[in-house]
């Protein structure tokens, strides 16, 4: 039996790889996150008590189809986002009370959000998002 064992040499724990991993995670999350503030667009679900349930007259409805990032048609007439507000006000002045938004083709979420923002500022009684 040995009474005098040699003292064990303590190994040092190297933190360099751990620091490298933490730094890489920090860089990844900084690049993956966004610093823009998004605002929520309130949408009313279909079938609520305050939404009309009777069929609407075709001459009271304006249909806005989003066909691309900045391209759209209002009742079949092509227009751009820059002229949307004026065209919507002209539709309201012509007796249109309800607006139906529909996305087709290459429409994206950004274009939809911008069109919804302009449509909510208009004087339409209801704004409906349709598939």
Short mmCIF file of C-alpha atoms in Angstrom, two decimals:
data_model
loop_
_atom_site.label_atom_id
_atom_site.label_comp_id
_atom_site.label_asym_id
_atom_site.label_seq_id
_atom_site.Cartn_x
_atom_site.Cartn_y
_atom_site.Cartn_z
CA UNK A 1 0.00 0.00 0.00
CA UNK A 2 1.29 3.36 -0.95
CA UNK A 3 1.04 6.14 1.58
CA UNK A 4 2.62 8.93 -0.34
CA UNK A 5 0.65 9.29 -3.53
CA UNK A 6 1.87 11.94 -5.88
CA UNK A 7 -0.30 15.01 -5.80
CA UNK A 8 -2.66 15.17 -8.70
CA UNK A 9 -2.12 18.00 -10.98
CA UNK A 10 -5.30 20.03 -11.38
CA UNK A 11 -6.37 20.66 -14.91
CA UNK A 12 -7.41 24.15 -15.80
CA UNK A 13 -10.77 24.58 -17.45
CA UNK A 14 -10.32 26.53 -20.68
CA UNK A 15 -13.17 29.02 -21.27
CA UNK A 16 -12.03 30.17 -24.70
CA UNK A 17 -14.34 27.83 -26.71
CA UNK A 18 -17.29 28.75 -24.50
CA UNK A 19 -16.66 32.47 -25.01
CA UNK A 20 -16.41 31.91 -28.76
CA UNK A 21 -19.77 30.13 -28.82
CA UNK A 22 -21.46 32.85 -26.76
CA UNK A 23 -20.03 35.52 -29.05
CA UNK A 24 -21.27 33.69 -32.16
CA UNK A 25 -24.74 33.34 -30.63
CA UNK A 26 -24.77 37.02 -29.76
CA UNK A 27 -23.83 37.99 -33.33
CA UNK A 28 -26.42 35.58 -34.77
CA UNK A 29 -29.29 36.95 -32.68
CA UNK A 30 -28.29 40.54 -33.35
CA UNK A 31 -28.37 39.92 -37.10
CA UNK A 32 -31.53 37.81 -36.99
CA UNK A 33 -33.58 40.29 -34.99
CA UNK A 34 -35.26 43.38 -36.30
CA UNK A 35 -35.30 46.78 -34.70
CA UNK A 36 -38.35 48.12 -36.55
CA UNK A 37 -41.54 48.69 -34.66
CA UNK A 38 -44.53 46.97 -36.16
CA UNK A 39 -48.04 48.14 -35.50
CA UNK A 40 -50.92 45.74 -35.34
CA UNK A 41 -53.80 46.08 -37.76
CA UNK A 42 -57.09 45.26 -36.01
CA UNK A 43 -59.21 42.92 -38.11
CA UNK A 44 -62.81 42.07 -37.29
CA UNK A 45 -63.63 38.38 -37.66
CA UNK A 46 -66.49 37.54 -39.97
CA UNK A 47 -69.81 36.78 -38.35
CA UNK A 48 -69.73 39.31 -35.52
CA UNK A 49 -72.94 41.01 -34.51
CA UNK A 50 -71.84 44.45 -35.74
CA UNK A 51 -71.05 43.26 -39.27
CA UNK A 52 -73.85 43.26 -41.84
CA UNK A 53 -75.31 39.83 -42.55
CA UNK A 54 -77.67 40.82 -45.36
CA UNK A 55 -76.33 40.57 -48.90
CA UNK A 56 -74.85 43.81 -50.16
CA UNK A 57 -75.93 45.51 -53.34
CA UNK A 58 -73.22 45.25 -56.03
CA UNK A 59 -73.23 49.02 -56.59
CA UNK A 60 -72.32 49.58 -52.89
CA UNK A 61 -69.20 47.38 -52.98
CA UNK A 62 -65.74 48.34 -54.23
CA UNK A 63 -63.31 45.48 -54.87
CA UNK A 64 -59.60 46.17 -54.43
CA UNK A 65 -57.41 43.36 -55.77
CA UNK A 66 -53.72 43.41 -54.83
CA UNK A 67 -51.80 41.87 -57.73
CA UNK A 68 -48.22 42.77 -56.81
CA UNK A 69 -46.10 44.66 -54.30
CA UNK A 70 -47.26 48.05 -55.65
CA UNK A 71 -49.79 46.99 -58.28
CA UNK A 72 -53.52 46.74 -57.67
CA UNK A 73 -56.88 47.14 -59.33
CA UNK A 74 -59.95 48.91 -58.01
CA UNK A 75 -63.09 47.52 -59.65
CA UNK A 76 -60.95 46.30 -62.55
CA UNK A 77 -59.07 49.56 -63.15
CA UNK A 78 -55.30 49.37 -62.51
CA UNK A 79 -53.71 51.77 -60.05
CA UNK A 80 -50.66 52.21 -57.81
CA UNK A 81 -50.38 52.64 -54.07
CA UNK A 82 -49.55 56.34 -54.44
CA UNK A 83 -52.99 57.05 -55.97
CA UNK A 84 -54.97 54.61 -53.81
CA UNK A 85 -56.24 57.14 -51.25
CA UNK A 86 -57.64 59.49 -53.90
CA UNK A 87 -59.25 56.64 -55.81
CA UNK A 88 -60.86 55.23 -52.66
CA UNK A 89 -62.30 58.63 -51.78
CA UNK A 90 -63.67 58.91 -55.33
CA UNK A 91 -65.32 55.49 -54.90
CA UNK A 92 -66.91 56.60 -51.63
CA UNK A 93 -68.15 59.78 -53.32
CA UNK A 94 -69.66 57.60 -56.08
CA UNK A 95 -71.77 55.73 -53.50
CA UNK A 96 -69.58 52.77 -52.61
CA UNK A 97 -69.94 52.01 -48.90
CA UNK A 98 -68.07 48.72 -48.48
CA UNK A 99 -64.55 47.74 -49.56
CA UNK A 100 -63.40 44.18 -50.22
CA UNK A 101 -59.63 43.55 -50.33
CA UNK A 102 -58.40 40.49 -52.17
CA UNK A 103 -54.83 39.31 -52.74
CA UNK A 104 -53.94 37.52 -55.97
CA UNK A 105 -50.74 36.72 -57.82
CA UNK A 106 -47.52 38.21 -56.47
CA UNK A 107 -49.12 40.29 -53.69
CA UNK A 108 -47.10 40.32 -50.48
CA UNK A 109 -47.86 41.06 -46.85
CA UNK A 110 -46.19 44.48 -46.98
CA UNK A 111 -48.42 45.60 -49.84
CA UNK A 112 -51.47 44.25 -48.04
CA UNK A 113 -50.57 46.09 -44.83
CA UNK A 114 -50.06 49.36 -46.71
CA UNK A 115 -53.34 48.98 -48.59
CA UNK A 116 -55.17 48.15 -45.35
CA UNK A 117 -53.66 51.22 -43.71
CA UNK A 118 -54.89 53.48 -46.53
CA UNK A 119 -58.29 51.73 -46.63
CA UNK A 120 -58.86 52.18 -42.89
CA UNK A 121 -58.29 55.94 -43.27
CA UNK A 122 -60.94 56.13 -45.99
CA UNK A 123 -64.64 56.71 -45.30
CA UNK A 124 -65.85 53.19 -46.15
CA UNK A 125 -68.39 51.75 -43.75
CA UNK A 126 -66.70 48.34 -43.74
CA UNK A 127 -63.38 47.00 -44.99
CA UNK A 128 -63.30 43.23 -45.52
CA UNK A 129 -60.30 41.06 -46.30
CA UNK A 130 -61.21 38.17 -48.61
CA UNK A 131 -59.23 35.27 -49.99
#
